[in-house]
Short mmCIF file of C-alpha atoms in Angstrom, two decimals:
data_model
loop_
_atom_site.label_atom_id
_atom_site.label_comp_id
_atom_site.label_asym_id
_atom_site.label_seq_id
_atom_site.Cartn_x
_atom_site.Cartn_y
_atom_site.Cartn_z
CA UNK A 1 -72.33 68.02 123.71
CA UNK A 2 -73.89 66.66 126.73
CA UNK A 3 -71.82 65.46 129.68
CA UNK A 4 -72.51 62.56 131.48
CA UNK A 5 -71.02 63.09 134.98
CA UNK A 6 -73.29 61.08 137.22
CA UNK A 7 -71.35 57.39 135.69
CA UNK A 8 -68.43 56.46 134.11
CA UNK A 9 -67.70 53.54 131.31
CA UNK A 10 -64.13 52.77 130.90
CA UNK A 11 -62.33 50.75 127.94
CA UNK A 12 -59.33 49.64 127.19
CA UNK A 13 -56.54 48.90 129.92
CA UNK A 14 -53.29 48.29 127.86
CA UNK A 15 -50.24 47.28 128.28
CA UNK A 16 -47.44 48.82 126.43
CA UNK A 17 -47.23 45.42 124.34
CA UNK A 18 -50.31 44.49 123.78
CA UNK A 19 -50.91 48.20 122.27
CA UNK A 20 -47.82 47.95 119.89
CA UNK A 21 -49.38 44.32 118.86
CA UNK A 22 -53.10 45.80 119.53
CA UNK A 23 -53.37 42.08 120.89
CA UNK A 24 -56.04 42.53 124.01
CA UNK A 25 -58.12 45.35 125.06
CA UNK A 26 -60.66 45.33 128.10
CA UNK A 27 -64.06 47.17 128.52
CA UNK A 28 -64.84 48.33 131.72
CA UNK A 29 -68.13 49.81 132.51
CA UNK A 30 -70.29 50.22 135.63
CA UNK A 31 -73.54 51.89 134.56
CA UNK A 32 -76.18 49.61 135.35
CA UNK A 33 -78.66 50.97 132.40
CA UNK A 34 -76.45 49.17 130.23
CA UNK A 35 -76.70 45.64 131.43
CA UNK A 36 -78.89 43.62 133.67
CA UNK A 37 -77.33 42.22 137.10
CA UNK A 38 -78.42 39.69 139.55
CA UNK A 39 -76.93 37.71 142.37
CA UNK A 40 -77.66 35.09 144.31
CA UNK A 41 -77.93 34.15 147.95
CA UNK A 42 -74.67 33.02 149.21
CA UNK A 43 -75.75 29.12 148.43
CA UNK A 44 -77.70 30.14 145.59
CA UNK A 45 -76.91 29.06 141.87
CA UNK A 46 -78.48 30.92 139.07
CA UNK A 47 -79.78 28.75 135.90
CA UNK A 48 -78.94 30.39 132.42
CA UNK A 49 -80.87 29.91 129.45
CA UNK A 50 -80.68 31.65 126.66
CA UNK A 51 -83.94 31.50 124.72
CA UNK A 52 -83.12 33.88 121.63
CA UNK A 53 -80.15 35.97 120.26
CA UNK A 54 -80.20 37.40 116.58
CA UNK A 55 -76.49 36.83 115.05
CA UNK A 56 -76.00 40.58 114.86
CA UNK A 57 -75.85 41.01 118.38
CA UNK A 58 -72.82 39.86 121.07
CA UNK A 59 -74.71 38.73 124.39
CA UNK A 60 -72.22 38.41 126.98
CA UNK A 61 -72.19 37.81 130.77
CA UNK A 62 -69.82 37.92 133.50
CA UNK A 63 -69.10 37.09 137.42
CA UNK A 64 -66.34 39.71 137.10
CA UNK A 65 -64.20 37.06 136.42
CA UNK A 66 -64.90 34.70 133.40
CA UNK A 67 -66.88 36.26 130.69
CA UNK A 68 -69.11 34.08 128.39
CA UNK A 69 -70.02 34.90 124.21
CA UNK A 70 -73.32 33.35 124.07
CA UNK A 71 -75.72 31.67 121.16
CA UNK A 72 -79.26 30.90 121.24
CA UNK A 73 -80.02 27.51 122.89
CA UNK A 74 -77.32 27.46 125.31
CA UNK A 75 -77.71 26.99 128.92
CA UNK A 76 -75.33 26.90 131.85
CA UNK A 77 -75.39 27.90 135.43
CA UNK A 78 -73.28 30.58 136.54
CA UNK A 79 -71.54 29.20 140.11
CA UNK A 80 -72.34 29.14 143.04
CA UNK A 81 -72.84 32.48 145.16
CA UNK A 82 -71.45 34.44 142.08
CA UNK A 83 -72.91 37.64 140.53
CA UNK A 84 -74.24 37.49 136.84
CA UNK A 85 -73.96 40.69 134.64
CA UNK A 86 -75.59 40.57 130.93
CA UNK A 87 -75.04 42.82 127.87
CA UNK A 88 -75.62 42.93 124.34
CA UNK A 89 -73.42 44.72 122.13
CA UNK A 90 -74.34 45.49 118.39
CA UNK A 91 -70.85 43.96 116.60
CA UNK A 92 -69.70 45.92 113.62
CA UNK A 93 -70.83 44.15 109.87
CA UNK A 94 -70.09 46.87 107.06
CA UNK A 95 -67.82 49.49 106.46
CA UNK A 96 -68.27 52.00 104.00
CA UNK A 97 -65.48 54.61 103.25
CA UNK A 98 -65.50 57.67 101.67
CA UNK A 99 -63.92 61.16 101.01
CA UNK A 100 -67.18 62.56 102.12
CA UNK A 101 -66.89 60.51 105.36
CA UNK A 102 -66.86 56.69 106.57
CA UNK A 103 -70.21 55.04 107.29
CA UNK A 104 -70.13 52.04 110.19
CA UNK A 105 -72.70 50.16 110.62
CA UNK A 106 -73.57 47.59 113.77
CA UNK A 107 -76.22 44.70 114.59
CA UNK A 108 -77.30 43.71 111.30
CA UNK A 109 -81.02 43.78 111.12
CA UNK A 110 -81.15 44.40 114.59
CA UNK A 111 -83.33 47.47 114.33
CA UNK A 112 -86.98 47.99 114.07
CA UNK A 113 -88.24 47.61 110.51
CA UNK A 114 -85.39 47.23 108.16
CA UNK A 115 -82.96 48.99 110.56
CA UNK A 116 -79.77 48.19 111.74
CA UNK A 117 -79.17 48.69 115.75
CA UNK A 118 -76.98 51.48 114.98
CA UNK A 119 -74.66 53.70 112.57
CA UNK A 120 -71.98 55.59 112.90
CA UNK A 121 -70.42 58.25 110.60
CA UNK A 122 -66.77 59.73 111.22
CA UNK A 123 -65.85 62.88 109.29
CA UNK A 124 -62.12 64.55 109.19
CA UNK A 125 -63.30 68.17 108.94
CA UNK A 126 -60.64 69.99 111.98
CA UNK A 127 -63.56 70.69 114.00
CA UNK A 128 -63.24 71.55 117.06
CA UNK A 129 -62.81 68.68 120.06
CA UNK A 130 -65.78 68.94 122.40
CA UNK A 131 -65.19 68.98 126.00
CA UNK A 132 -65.13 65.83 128.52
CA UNK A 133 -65.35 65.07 131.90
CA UNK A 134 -64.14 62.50 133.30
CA UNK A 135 -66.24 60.89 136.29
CA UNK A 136 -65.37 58.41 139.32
CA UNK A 137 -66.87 54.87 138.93
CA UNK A 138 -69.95 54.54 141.17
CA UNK A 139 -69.73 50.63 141.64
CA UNK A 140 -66.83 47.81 141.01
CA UNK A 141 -66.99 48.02 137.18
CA UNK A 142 -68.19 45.16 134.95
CA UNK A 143 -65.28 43.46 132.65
CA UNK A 144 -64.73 41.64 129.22
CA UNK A 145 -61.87 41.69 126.56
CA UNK A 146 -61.45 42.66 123.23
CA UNK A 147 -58.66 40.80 120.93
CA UNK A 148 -56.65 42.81 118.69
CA UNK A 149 -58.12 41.07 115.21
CA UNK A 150 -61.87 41.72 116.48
CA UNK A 151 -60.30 46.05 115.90
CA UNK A 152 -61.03 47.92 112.55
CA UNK A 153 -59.23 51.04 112.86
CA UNK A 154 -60.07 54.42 111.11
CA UNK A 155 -58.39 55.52 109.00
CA UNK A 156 -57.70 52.45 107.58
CA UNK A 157 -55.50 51.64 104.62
CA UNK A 158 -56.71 47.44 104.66
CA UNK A 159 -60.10 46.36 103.70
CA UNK A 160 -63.11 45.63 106.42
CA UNK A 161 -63.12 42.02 106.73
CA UNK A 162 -64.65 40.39 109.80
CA UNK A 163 -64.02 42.90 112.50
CA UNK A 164 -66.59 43.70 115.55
CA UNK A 165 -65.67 46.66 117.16
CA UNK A 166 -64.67 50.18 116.09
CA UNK A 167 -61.51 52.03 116.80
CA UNK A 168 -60.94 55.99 115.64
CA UNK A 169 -57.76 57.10 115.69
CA UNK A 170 -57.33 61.19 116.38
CA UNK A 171 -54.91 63.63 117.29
CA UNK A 172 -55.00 67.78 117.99
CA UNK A 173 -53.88 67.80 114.85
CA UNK A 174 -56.62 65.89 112.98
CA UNK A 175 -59.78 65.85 115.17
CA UNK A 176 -62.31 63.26 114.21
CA UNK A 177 -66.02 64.20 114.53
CA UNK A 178 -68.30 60.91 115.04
CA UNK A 179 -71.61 61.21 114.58
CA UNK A 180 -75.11 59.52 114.57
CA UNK A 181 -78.48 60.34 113.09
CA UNK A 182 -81.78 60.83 115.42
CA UNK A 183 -83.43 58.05 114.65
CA UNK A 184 -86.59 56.46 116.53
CA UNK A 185 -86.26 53.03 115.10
CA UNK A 186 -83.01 52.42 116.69
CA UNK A 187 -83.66 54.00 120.26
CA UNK A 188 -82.51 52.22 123.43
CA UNK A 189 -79.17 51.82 121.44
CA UNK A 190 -76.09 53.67 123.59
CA UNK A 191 -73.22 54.57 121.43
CA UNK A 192 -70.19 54.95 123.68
CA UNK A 193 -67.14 56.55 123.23
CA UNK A 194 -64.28 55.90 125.47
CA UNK A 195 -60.81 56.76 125.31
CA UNK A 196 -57.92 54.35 125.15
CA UNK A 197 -57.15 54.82 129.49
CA UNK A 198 -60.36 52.81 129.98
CA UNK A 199 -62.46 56.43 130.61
CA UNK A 200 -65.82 57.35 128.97
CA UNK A 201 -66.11 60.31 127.13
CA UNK A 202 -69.59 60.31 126.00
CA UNK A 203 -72.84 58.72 124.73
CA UNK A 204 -74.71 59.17 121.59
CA UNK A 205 -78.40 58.60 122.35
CA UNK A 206 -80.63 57.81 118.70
CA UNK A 207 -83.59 58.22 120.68
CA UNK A 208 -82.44 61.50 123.06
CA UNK A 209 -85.60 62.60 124.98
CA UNK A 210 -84.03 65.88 126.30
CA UNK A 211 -82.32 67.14 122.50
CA UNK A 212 -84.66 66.62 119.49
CA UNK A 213 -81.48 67.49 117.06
CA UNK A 214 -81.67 65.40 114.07
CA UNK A 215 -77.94 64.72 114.40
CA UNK A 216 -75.40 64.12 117.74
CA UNK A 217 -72.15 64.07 117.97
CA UNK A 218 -68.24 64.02 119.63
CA UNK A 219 -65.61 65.22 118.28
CA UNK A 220 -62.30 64.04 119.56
CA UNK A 221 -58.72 64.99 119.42
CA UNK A 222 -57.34 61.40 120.82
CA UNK A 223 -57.64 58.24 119.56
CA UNK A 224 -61.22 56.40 120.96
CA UNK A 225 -63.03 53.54 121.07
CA UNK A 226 -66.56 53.49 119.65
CA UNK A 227 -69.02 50.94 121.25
CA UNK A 228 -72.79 50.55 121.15
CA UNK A 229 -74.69 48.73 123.77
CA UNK A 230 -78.36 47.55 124.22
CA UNK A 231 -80.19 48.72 126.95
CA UNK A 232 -82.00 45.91 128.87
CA UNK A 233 -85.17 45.17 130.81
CA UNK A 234 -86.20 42.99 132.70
CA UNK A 235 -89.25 41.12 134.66
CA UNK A 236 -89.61 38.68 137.41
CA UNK A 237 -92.37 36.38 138.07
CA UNK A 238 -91.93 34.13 140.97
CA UNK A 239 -87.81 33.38 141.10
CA UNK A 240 -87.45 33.57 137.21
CA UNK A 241 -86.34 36.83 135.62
CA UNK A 242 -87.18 37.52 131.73
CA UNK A 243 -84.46 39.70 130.33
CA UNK A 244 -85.28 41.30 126.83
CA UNK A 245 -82.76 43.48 125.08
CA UNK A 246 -85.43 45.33 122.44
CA UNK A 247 -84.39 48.39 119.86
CA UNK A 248 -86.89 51.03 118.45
CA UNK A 249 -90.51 50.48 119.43
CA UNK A 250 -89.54 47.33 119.79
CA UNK A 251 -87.73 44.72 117.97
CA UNK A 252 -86.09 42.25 120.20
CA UNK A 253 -82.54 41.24 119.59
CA UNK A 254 -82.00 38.85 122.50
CA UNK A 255 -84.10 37.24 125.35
CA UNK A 256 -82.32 35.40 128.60
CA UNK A 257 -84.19 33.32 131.08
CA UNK A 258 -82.59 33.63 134.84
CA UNK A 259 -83.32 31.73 137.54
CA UNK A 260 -82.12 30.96 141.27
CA UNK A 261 -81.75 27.67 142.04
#
């Protein structure tokens, strides 16, 4: 398994009641290939628009202090002098369980072709837990929260009904091995794993350019979080920036208009 070193996500800052009540979880991240930043001059404002978003994909944005869920059509500026951070995350839609293993699957039809933006397997097979390294963060880390009922847990022992995000529960005694496929038509989608102190562990890259192995994986011995994120790009003409989250070769999944006024 690679390591990752050079950055550091972390997820989930709780409090000793909101973990009994899994009530609020926060995602902290600061690598900057996951979202798109941009801030303006001290009397600047930046214009928002959001010109597309499919409905499998969360677009959010942040001054590192509110945090917006945002829908195509809507436009809003983001305050004066503040930063803007942008970042698409693929939510959870089916669940498939198994004795074989549990299928997840994320951003419905948000992969090239008839793809999704990204699935995730989880096997209970007492393999071994890879090692991790836990970095520094590089930067003041970008923030948004999760609510406890947005959580499907594995194992679970309820139905999948509208959940978002993915939770794996481990221990030393029953490892968890999560695992994606290589697959081309959903590159530029990061799946991260993070650990319940807010520190990443790893990321599962579809689309590796440095390991052709048809499959990745993590296996863990303590209880993670498992979220994918877009990568973004971006270009300027004039003061307008055109920021396109794309998967595969490409489809695009969301498109954001920024401007300084």
């Amino acid at each position: 398994m690679k390591k990752f070193p050079s950055f550091v996500i972390g997820l989930i800052f709780l409090s000793v009641c909101s973990f009994a009540q899994q009530d609020l979880q926060q995602l902290r991240f600061d690598n900057n290939k996951y979202y798109y930043f941009r801030e303006p001059g001290r009397s600047g404002n930046l214009s928002v628009d959001v010109a597309s978003k499919i409905p499998g994909i969360i677009l959010m944005s942040t001054d590192r202090s509110a945090v917006r869920r945002m829908n195509t059509g809507q436009t809003f500026t983001n305050g004066r002098g503040n930063p803007f951070y942008l970042f698409a995350v693929p939510a959870l839609y089916e669940v498939l369980l198994s004795e074989d293993g549990n299928r997840y699957k994320f951003g419905q039809n948000g992969g090239e072709g008839d793809f999704n933006s990204a699935e995730v397997l989880v096997f209970r097979n007492n393999a071994t837990a890879s090692a991790i390294s836990v970095g520094r963060y590089i930067r003041p880390p970008v923030k948004f929260s999760i609510s406890g009922d947005e959580l499907f847990t594995d194992p679970s022992t309820v139905d999948y009904a509208t959940q978002q995000f993915l939770r794996v529960e481990a221990s030393e005694n029953q490892t968890a091995e999560i695992r994606i496929n290589r697959q081309t038509e959903r590159g530029n989608v990061f799946v991260c794993i993070f650990n319940e102190k807010g520190e990443f562990l790893a990321e599962l890259n579809p689309k590796d350019k440095n390991d052709n192995s048809p499959t990745k994986s993590f296996v863990t011995a303590q209880t993670v979080y498992v979220i994918p994120l877009v990568g973004s790009k971006f270009t300027r003409q004039a003061n307008q920036d055109l920021i396109q989250f794309e998967v595969g070769d490409p489809k695009e999944v969301a498109t954001v208009k920024i401007e300084e006024i």
